Every structure is written in C-alpha cells, then in structure tokens.
Coordinates of C-alpha atoms in Angstrom, one line a residue:
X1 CA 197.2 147.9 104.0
X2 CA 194.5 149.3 106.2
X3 CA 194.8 148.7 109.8
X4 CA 191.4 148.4 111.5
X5 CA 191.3 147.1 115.2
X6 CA 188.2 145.0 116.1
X7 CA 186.4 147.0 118.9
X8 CA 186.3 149.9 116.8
X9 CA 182.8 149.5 115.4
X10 CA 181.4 152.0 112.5
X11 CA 178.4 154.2 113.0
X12 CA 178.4 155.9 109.5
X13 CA 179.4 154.8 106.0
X14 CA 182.3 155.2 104.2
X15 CA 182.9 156.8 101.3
X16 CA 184.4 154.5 98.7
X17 CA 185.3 157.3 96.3
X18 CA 187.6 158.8 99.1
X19 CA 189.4 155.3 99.3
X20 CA 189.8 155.1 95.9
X21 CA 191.7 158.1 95.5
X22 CA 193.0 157.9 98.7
X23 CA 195.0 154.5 97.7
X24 CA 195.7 156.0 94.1
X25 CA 197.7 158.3 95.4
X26 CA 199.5 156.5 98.8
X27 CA 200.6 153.6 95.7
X28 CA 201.8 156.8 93.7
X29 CA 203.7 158.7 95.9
X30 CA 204.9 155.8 98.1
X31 CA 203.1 157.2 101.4
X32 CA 204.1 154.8 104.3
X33 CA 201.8 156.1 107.0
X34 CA 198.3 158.2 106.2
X35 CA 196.6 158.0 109.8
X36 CA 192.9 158.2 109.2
X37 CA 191.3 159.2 112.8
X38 CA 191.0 162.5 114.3
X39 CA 192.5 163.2 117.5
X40 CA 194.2 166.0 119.7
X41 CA 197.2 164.1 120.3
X42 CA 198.1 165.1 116.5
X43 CA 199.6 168.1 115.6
X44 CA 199.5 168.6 111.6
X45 CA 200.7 171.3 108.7
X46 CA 198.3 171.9 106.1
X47 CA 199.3 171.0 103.1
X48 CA 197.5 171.2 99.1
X49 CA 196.5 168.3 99.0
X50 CA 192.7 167.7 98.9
X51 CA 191.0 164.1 98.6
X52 CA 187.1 164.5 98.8
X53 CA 187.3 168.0 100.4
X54 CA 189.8 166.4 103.6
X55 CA 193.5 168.0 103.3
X56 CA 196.4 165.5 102.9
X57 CA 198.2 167.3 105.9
X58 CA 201.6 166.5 107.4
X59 CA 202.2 165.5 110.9
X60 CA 204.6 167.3 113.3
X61 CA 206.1 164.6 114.4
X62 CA 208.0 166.3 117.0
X63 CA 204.7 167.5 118.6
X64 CA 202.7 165.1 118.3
X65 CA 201.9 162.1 120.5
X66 CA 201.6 158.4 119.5
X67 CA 203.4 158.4 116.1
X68 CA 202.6 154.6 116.4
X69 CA 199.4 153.9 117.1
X70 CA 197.2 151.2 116.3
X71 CA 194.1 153.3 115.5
X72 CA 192.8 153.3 112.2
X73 CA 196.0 154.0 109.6
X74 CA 196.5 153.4 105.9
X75 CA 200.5 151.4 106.0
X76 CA 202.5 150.5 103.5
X77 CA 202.8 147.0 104.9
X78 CA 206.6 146.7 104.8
X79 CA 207.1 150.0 106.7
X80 CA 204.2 148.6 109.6
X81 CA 206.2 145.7 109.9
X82 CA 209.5 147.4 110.7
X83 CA 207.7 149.2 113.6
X84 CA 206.2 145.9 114.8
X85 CA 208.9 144.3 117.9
X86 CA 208.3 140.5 119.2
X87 CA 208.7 141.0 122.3
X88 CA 206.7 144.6 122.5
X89 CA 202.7 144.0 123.8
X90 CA 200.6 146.2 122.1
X91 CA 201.1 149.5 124.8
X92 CA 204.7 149.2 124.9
X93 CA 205.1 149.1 120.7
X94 CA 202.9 152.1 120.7
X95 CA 205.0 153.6 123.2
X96 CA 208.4 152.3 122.0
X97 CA 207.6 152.3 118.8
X98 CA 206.8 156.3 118.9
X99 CA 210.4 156.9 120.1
X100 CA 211.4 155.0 117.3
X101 CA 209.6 156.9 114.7
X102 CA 210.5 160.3 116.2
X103 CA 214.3 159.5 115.8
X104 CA 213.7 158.5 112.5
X105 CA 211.3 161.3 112.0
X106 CA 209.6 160.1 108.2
X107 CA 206.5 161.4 106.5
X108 CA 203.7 160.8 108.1
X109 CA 200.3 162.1 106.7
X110 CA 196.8 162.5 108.6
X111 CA 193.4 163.1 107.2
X112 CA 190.3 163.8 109.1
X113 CA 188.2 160.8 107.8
X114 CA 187.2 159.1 110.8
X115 CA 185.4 160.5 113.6
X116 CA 186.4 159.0 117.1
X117 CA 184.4 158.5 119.7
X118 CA 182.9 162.5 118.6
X119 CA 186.1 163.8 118.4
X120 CA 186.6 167.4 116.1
X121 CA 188.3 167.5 113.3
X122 CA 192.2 168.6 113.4
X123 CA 192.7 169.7 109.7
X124 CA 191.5 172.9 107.5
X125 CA 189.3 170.9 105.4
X126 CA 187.4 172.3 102.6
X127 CA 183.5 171.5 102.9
X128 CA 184.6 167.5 102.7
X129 CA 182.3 164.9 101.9
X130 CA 180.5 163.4 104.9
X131 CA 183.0 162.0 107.5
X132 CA 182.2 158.1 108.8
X133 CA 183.0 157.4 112.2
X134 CA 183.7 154.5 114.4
X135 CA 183.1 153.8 118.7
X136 CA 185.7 151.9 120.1
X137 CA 183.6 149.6 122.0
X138 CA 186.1 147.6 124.6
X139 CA 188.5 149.2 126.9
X140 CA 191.3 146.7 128.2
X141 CA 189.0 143.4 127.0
X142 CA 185.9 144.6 128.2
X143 CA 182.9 146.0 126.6
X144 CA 182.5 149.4 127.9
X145 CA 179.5 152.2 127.7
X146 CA 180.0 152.9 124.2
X147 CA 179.0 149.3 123.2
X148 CA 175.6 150.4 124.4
X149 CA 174.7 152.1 121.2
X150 CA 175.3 149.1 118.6
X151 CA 173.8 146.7 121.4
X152 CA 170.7 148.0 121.2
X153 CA 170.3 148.7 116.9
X154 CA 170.9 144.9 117.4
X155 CA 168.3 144.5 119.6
X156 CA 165.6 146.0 116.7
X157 CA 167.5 143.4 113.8
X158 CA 166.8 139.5 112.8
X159 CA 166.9 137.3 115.5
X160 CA 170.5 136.3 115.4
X161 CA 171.2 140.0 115.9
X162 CA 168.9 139.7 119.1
X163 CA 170.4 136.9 120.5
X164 CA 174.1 138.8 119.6
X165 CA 172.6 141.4 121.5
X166 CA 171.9 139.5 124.4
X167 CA 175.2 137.8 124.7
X168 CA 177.1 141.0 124.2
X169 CA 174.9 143.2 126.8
X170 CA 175.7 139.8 129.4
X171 CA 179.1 140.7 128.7
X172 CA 178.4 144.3 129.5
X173 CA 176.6 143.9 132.8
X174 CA 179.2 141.8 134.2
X175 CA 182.6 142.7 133.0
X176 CA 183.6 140.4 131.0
X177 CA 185.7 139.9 127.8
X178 CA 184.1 139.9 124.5
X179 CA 184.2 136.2 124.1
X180 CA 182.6 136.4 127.5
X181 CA 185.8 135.2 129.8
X182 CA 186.5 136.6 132.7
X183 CA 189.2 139.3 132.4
X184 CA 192.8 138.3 133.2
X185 CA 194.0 139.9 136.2
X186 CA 197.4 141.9 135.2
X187 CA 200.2 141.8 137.7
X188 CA 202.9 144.8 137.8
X189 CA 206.7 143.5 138.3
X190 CA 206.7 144.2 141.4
X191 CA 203.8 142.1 142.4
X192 CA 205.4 139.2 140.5
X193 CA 208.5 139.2 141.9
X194 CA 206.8 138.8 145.6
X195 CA 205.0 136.1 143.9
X196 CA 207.8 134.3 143.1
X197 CA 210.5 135.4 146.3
X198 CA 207.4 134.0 148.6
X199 CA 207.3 130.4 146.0
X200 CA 211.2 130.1 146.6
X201 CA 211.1 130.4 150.2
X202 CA 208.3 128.2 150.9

C-alpha cells in the first residue's frame, strides 16, 4: 500500500510508468518498506537497481534517522501494521517505532521520487525521469507558510476553488486547524499532574 499523509499536497505530476514498475517489482521481490521522499535524515547504499533512471538503494539503517516515518512510503501492508502500536500517537510510533525497526534491522529501500519541501536528492541516480514533489502544508494542525502556494493557484480556478481558497487562507491568518477549529492546547505530564493534584485538594 502507499502511504500518503493528507497535508502533503503535490506540486508536480507523477510518473505512472515509475509506479508501475516500481510495484512490479516490490510484489516480486517481497519489498516491505520502499520510502519514496528525499531527506538527509537517510543514509543509503547504492545499489543496481534502476526504475526510471532513480537507484533502488538500501538504507543504513543503523545511520539513519526515522526508520518509521509516516512520510510518503510504499508498505507491504502487513509489515506497516506490525509497526503500528495502539496506544503510540503518531510522534511516539515514529519514535518507538524506529527503535523497533533498528533492532530488527530489515530491508528497507529508498528512492529519490518525491521532492520535499525542495529537498536534494540523496541517491546516485542516473539522468531519472522528472521527479514530482509534494509541500507539506500543516505543521501540528495548522496551515503553515507553505500552504500559501496552492492557496493562491486556487484563487485563479472555478469558483468553488475560490471560495476553498478563501476558507483555507482564514484558516491561515488566524491559526487555526484545517477544518477551521481552534487548535487544541497540548499539556506536558507535568502540567497535568498539577491539574489534577490542585482538583483533589480543592
């Protein structure tokens, strides 16, 4: 399955011939992780393997960063569900879940598809095809500046893409969620358990 997070909002196209092959060979070889986003929290190992120019390459997993991530990442879905904990929130699975996968230390593959947020590519690639890319628009609920951008291409579309436009750049300007709540306030332990010491002994 591919794993694509809702604030992360494309800019290019995509390449469907790079898919194709791209899932070919995951269903072939029995790939369990192929991470799709470039970032200098990965370190890789070139490899021979070539889809659409992009190398195939390897992950060190013991110097990279973020081994699970919810970025953009091509799972075999039984293998994303093992990493997935009930009682883990979103920043403690990736957290967690990276010790996890270190210990366990699998195959985990990378290719440079995805531009994000401008970042450079990590692989030797070979002349690849055109790379798409993707801003992730929201940082902890809120829009943030890279929302901008898409915000105003909607402001040049049909009307319902003007009216989008308006509602999201109202949830710009005043910090709010993107369904245009107010953002929940996040107390640390600490803070809690004054909260509730100062209940008891009123």
């Amino acid at each position: 399955m591919l794993y694509f997070q809702e604030d992360m909002w494309l800019s290019k196209p995509v390449n469907p011939m790079f898919f194709t092959a791209l899932f070919e060979q995951a269903i072939k070889n029995d790939w369990q992780q192929v991470k799709l986003h470039s970032s200098g929290i990965y370190k890789t190992k070139e490899t021979i393997n070539f889809i659409e120019g992009f190398n195939i390459a390897e992950i060190d997993n013991e110097a990279s960063d973020y081994l699970m991530s919810h970025q953009i990442t091509l799972w075999k879905k039984d293998f994303l569900l093992a990493q997935l904990y009930k009682k883990e929130h979103p920043w403690r699975n990736e957290r967690k879940g990276t010790k996890r996968l270190k210990k366990l230390n699998p195959l985990i593959l990378h290719a440079d598809y995805f531009t994000e947020n401008g970042a450079e590519e990590n692989n030797k690639n070979r002349n690849p095809s055109e790379r798409s890319e993707y801003y992730a628009v929201s940082f902890n609920s809120t829009l943030n500046h890279n929302a901008v951008r898409f915000i105003e291409v909607l402001r040049s579309g049909s009307q319902a893409q003007k009216d989008y436009a308006t509602e999201l750049l109202n949830h710009y300007d005043n910090n709010l969620t993107h369904n245009g709540k107010e953002r929940p306030k996040k107390e640390d332990l600490f803070k809690k358990l004054k909260t509730y010491l100062s209940k008891k002994n009123s």
